[in-house]
PDB file of C-alpha atoms in Angstrom:
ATOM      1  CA  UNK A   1     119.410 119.408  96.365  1.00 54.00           C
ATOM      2  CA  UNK A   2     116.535 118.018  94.396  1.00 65.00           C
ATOM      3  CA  UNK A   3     113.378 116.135  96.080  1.00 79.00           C
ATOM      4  CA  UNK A   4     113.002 112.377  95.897  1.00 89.00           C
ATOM      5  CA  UNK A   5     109.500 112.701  94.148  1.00 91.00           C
ATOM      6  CA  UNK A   6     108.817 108.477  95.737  1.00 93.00           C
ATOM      7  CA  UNK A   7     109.819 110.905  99.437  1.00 96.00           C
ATOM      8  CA  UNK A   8     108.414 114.224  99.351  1.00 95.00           C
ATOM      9  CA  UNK A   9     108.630 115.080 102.990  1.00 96.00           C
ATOM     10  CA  UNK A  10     111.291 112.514 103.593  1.00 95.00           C
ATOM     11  CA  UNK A  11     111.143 109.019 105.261  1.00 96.00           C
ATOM     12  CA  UNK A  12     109.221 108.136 108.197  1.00 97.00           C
ATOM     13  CA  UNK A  13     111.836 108.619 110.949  1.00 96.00           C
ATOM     14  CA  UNK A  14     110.312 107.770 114.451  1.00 97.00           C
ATOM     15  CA  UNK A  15     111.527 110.049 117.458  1.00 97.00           C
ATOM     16  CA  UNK A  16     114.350 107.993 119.702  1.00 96.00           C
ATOM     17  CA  UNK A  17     111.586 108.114 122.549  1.00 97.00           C
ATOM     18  CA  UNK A  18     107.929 108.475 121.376  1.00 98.00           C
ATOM     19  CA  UNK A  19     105.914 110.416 124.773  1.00 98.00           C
ATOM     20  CA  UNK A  20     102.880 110.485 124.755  1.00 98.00           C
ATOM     21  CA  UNK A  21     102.452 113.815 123.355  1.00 98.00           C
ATOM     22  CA  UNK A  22     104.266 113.075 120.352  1.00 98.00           C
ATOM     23  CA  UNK A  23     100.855 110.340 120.423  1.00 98.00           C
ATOM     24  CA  UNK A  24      98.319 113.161 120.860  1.00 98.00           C
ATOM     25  CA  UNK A  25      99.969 115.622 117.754  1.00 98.00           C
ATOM     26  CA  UNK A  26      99.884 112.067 115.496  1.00 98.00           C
ATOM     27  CA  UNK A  27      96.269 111.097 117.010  1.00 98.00           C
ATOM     28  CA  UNK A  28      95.202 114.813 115.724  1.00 98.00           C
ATOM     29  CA  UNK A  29      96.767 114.291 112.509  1.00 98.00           C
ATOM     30  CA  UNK A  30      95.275 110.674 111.831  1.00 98.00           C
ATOM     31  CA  UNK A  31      92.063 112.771 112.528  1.00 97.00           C
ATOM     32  CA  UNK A  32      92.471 115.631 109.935  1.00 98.00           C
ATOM     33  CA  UNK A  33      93.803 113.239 106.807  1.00 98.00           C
ATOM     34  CA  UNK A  34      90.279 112.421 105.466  1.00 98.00           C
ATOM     35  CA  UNK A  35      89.651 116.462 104.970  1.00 98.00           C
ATOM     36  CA  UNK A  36      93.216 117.051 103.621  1.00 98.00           C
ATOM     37  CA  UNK A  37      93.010 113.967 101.058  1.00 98.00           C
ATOM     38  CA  UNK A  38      89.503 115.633 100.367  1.00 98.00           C
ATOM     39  CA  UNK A  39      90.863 118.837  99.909  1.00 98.00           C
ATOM     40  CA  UNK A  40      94.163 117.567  97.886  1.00 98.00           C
ATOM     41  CA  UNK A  41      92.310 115.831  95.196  1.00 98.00           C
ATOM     42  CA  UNK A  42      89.209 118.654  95.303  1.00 98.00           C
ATOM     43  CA  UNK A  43      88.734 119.942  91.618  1.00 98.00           C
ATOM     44  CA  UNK A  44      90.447 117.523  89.747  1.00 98.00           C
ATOM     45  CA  UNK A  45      89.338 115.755  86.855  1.00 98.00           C
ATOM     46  CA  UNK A  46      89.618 112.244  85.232  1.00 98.00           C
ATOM     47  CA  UNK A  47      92.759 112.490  83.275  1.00 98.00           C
ATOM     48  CA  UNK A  48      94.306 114.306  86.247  1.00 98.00           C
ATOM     49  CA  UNK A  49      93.567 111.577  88.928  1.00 98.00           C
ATOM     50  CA  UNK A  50      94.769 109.031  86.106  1.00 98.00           C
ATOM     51  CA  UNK A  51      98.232 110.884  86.404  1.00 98.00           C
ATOM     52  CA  UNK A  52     100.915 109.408  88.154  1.00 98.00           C
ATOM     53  CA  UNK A  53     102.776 111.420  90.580  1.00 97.00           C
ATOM     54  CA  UNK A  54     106.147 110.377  89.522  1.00 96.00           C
ATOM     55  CA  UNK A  55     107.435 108.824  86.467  1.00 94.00           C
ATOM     56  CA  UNK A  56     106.523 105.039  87.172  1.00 95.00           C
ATOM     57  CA  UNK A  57     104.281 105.525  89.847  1.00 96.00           C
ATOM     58  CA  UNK A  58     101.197 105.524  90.872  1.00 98.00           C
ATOM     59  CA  UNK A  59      98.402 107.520  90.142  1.00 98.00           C
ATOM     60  CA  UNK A  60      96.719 109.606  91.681  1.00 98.00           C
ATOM     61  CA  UNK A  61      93.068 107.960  91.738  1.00 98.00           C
ATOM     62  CA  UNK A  62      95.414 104.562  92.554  1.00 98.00           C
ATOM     63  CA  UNK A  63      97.018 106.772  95.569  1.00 98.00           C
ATOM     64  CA  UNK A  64      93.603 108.057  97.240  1.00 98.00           C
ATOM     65  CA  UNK A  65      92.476 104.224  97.049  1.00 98.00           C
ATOM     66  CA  UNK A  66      95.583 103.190  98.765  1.00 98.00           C
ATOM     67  CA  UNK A  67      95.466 105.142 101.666  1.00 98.00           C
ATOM     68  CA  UNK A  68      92.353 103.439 103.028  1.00 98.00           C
ATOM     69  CA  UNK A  69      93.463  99.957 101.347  1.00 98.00           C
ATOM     70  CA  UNK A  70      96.740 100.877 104.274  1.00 98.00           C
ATOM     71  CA  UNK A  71      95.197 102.394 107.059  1.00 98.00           C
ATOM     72  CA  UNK A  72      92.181  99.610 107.143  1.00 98.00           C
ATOM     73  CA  UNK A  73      95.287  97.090 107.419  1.00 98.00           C
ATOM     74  CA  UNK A  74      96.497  99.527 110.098  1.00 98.00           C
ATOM     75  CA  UNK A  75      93.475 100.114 112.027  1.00 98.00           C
ATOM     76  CA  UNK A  76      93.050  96.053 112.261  1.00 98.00           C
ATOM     77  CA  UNK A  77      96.854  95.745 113.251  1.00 98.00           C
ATOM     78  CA  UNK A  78      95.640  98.022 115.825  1.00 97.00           C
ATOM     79  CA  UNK A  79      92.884  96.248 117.107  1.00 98.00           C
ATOM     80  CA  UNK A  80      94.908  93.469 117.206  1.00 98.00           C
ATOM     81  CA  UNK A  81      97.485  94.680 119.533  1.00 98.00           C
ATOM     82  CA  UNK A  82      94.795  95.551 121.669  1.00 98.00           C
ATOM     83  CA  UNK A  83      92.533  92.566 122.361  1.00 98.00           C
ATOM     84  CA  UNK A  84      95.784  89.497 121.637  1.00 98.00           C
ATOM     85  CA  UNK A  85      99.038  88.904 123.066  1.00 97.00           C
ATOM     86  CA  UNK A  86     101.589  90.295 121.017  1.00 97.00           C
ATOM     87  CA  UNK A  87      99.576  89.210 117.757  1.00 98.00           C
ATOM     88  CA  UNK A  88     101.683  88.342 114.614  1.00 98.00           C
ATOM     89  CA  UNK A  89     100.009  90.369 111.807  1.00 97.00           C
ATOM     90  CA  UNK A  90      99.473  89.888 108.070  1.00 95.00           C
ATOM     91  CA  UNK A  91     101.338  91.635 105.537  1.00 96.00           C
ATOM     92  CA  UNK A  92      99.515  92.226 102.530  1.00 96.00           C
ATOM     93  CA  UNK A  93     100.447  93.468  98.549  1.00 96.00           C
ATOM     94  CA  UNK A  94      99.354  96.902  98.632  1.00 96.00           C
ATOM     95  CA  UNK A  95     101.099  97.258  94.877  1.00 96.00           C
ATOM     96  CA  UNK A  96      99.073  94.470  93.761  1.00 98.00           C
ATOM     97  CA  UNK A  97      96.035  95.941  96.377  1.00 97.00           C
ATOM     98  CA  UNK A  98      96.528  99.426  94.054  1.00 97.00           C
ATOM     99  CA  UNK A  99      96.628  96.998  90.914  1.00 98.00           C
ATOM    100  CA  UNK A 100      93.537  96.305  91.047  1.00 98.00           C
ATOM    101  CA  UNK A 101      90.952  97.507  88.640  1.00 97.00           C
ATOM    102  CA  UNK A 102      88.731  98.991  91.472  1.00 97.00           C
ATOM    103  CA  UNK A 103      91.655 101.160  92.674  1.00 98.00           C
ATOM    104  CA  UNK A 104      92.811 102.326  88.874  1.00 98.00           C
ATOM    105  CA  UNK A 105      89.018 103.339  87.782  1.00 98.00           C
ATOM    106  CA  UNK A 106      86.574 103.563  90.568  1.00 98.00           C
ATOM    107  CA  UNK A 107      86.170 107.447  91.141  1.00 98.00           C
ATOM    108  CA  UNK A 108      87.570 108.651  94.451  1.00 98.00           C
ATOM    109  CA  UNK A 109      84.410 109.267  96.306  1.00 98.00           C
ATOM    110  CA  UNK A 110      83.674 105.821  97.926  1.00 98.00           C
ATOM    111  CA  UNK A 111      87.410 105.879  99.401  1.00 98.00           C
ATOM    112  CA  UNK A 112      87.389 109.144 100.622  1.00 98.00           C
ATOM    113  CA  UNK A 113      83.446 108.311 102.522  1.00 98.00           C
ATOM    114  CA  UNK A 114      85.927 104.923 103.373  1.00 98.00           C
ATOM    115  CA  UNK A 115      88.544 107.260 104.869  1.00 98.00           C
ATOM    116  CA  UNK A 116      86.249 109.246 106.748  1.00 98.00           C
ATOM    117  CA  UNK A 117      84.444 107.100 108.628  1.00 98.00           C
ATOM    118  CA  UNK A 118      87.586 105.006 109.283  1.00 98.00           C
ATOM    119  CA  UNK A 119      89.652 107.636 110.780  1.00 98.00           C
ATOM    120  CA  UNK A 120      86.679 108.591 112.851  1.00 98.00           C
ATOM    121  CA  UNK A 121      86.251 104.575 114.369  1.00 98.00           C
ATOM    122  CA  UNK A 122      90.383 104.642 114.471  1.00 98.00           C
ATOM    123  CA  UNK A 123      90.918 107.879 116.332  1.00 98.00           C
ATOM    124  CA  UNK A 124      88.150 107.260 118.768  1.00 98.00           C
ATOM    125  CA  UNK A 125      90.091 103.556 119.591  1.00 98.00           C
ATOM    126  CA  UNK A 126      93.335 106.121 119.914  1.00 98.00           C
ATOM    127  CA  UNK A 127      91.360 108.856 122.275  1.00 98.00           C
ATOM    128  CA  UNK A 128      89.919 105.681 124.827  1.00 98.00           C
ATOM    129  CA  UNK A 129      93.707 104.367 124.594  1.00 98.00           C
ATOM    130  CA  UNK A 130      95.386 104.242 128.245  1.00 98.00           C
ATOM    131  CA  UNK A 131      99.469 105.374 127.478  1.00 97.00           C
ATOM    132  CA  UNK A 132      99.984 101.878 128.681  1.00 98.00           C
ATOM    133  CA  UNK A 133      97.941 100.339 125.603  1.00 98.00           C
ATOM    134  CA  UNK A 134     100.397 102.432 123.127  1.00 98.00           C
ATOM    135  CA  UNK A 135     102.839 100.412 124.479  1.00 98.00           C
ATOM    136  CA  UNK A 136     101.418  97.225 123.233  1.00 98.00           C
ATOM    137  CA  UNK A 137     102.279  95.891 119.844  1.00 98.00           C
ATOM    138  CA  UNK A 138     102.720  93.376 116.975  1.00 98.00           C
ATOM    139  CA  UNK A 139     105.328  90.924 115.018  1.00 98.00           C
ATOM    140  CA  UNK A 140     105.903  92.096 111.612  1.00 97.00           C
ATOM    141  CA  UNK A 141     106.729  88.641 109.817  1.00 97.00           C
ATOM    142  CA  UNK A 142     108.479  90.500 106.868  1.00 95.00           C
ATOM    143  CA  UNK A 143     110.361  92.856 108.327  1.00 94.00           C
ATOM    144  CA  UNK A 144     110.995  90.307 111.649  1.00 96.00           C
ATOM    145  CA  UNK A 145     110.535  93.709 113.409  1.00 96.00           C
ATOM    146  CA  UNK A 146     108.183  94.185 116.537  1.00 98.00           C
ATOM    147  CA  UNK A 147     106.221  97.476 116.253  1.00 97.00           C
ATOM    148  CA  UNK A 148     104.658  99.000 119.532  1.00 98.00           C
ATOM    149  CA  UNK A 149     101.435 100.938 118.805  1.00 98.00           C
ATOM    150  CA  UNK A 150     103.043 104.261 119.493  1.00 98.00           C
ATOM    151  CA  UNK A 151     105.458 103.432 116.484  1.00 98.00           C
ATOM    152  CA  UNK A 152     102.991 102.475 114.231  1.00 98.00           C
ATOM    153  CA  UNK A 153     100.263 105.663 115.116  1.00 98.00           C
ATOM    154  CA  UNK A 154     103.770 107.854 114.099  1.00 98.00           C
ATOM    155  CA  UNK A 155     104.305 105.826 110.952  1.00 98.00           C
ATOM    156  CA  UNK A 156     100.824 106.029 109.509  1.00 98.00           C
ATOM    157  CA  UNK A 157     100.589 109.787 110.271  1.00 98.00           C
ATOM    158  CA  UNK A 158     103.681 110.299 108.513  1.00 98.00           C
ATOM    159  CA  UNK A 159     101.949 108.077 105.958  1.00 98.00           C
ATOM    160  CA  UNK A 160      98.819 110.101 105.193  1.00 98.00           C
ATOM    161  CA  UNK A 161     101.101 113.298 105.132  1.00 98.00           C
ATOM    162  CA  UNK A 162     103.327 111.627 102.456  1.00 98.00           C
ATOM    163  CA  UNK A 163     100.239 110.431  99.905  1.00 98.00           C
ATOM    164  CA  UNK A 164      98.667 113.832 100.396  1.00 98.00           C
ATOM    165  CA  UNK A 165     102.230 115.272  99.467  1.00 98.00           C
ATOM    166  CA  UNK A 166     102.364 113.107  96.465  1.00 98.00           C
ATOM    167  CA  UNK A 167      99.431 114.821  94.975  1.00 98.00           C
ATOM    168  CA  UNK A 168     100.349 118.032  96.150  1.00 98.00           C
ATOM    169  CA  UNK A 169     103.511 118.424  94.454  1.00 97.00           C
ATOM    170  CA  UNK A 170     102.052 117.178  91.404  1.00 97.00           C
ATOM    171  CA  UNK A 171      99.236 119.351  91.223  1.00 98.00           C
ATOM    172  CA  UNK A 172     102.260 122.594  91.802  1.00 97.00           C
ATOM    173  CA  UNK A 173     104.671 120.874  89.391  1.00 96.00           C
ATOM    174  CA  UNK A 174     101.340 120.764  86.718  1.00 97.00           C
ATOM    175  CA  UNK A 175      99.633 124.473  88.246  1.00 98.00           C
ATOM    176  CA  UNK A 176      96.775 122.530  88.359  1.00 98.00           C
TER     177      UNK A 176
END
């Protein structure tokens, strides 16, 4: 059975009850991704970032821009849950978001500093969090779907693991 290169560690499939320790282990991993996005991309040179991880995909400069292009979004989705009533969020383009020329030359530095010091504001928000506020949530408009925040922390750690898997498992496919 071969790996879905788009899927490398599958897709995001939420527990049928999320406790709050299933929370906690996400809230930790939300934490870590800025060191292992570091650490994934570490050594790497131009024409290696400019590689995409899969045949029509993106790159891998494009990826490490995306992930704080999403999590931003998330970490404002967040906020929003937590200071409205059942808030109606924004959807966004993210392909046209990694489209953009910033995201398919800017070096990866000012992302990853971007990452860092948005995981840091986002998992102290999470930390402060009573179990009662991961219970509040959103209306997705595209997917008509309401999303409680204990949904959405599992989803975007499963996110983070899934870029830093994309680069991963190019950088063993290439031994680089």
């Amino acid at each position: 059975m071969s790996v879905d290169p788009r899927y490398p560690i599958g897709r995001y499939q939420a527990p049928e009850h999320i406790t709050d320790a299933h929370c906690t282990g996400w809230l930790h991993e939300v934490e870590s991704l800025p060191a292992l996005v570091r650490a994934a991309v570490w050594g790497l040179d131009d024409e290696q970032l400019d590689t995409p991880y899969r045949e029509g995909g993106w790159t891998l400069r494009q990826v490490v821009h995306h992930i704080p292009d999403s999590h931003l979004n998330a970490y404002c989705r967040f906020k929003l849950a937590l200071t409205e009533d059942h808030p109606t969020i924004r959807p966004y383009e993210e392909a046209r978001w990694a489209e953009q020329p910033e995201a398919r030359a800017l070096p990866c530095e000012p992302s990853l500093v971007l990452l860092d010091g948005l995981h840091a504001r986002w998992a102290a928000t999470m930390i402060a969090m009573t179990p009662e506020q991961f219970d509040r949530g959103y209306f997705h408009p595209e997917t008509a779907k309401d999303s409680t925040l204990r949904w959405v922390l599992g989803m975007y750690a499963w996110h983070g693991k899934h870029h830093v898997a994309h680069i991963t498992a190019l950088r063993t496919a290439r031994g680089w």
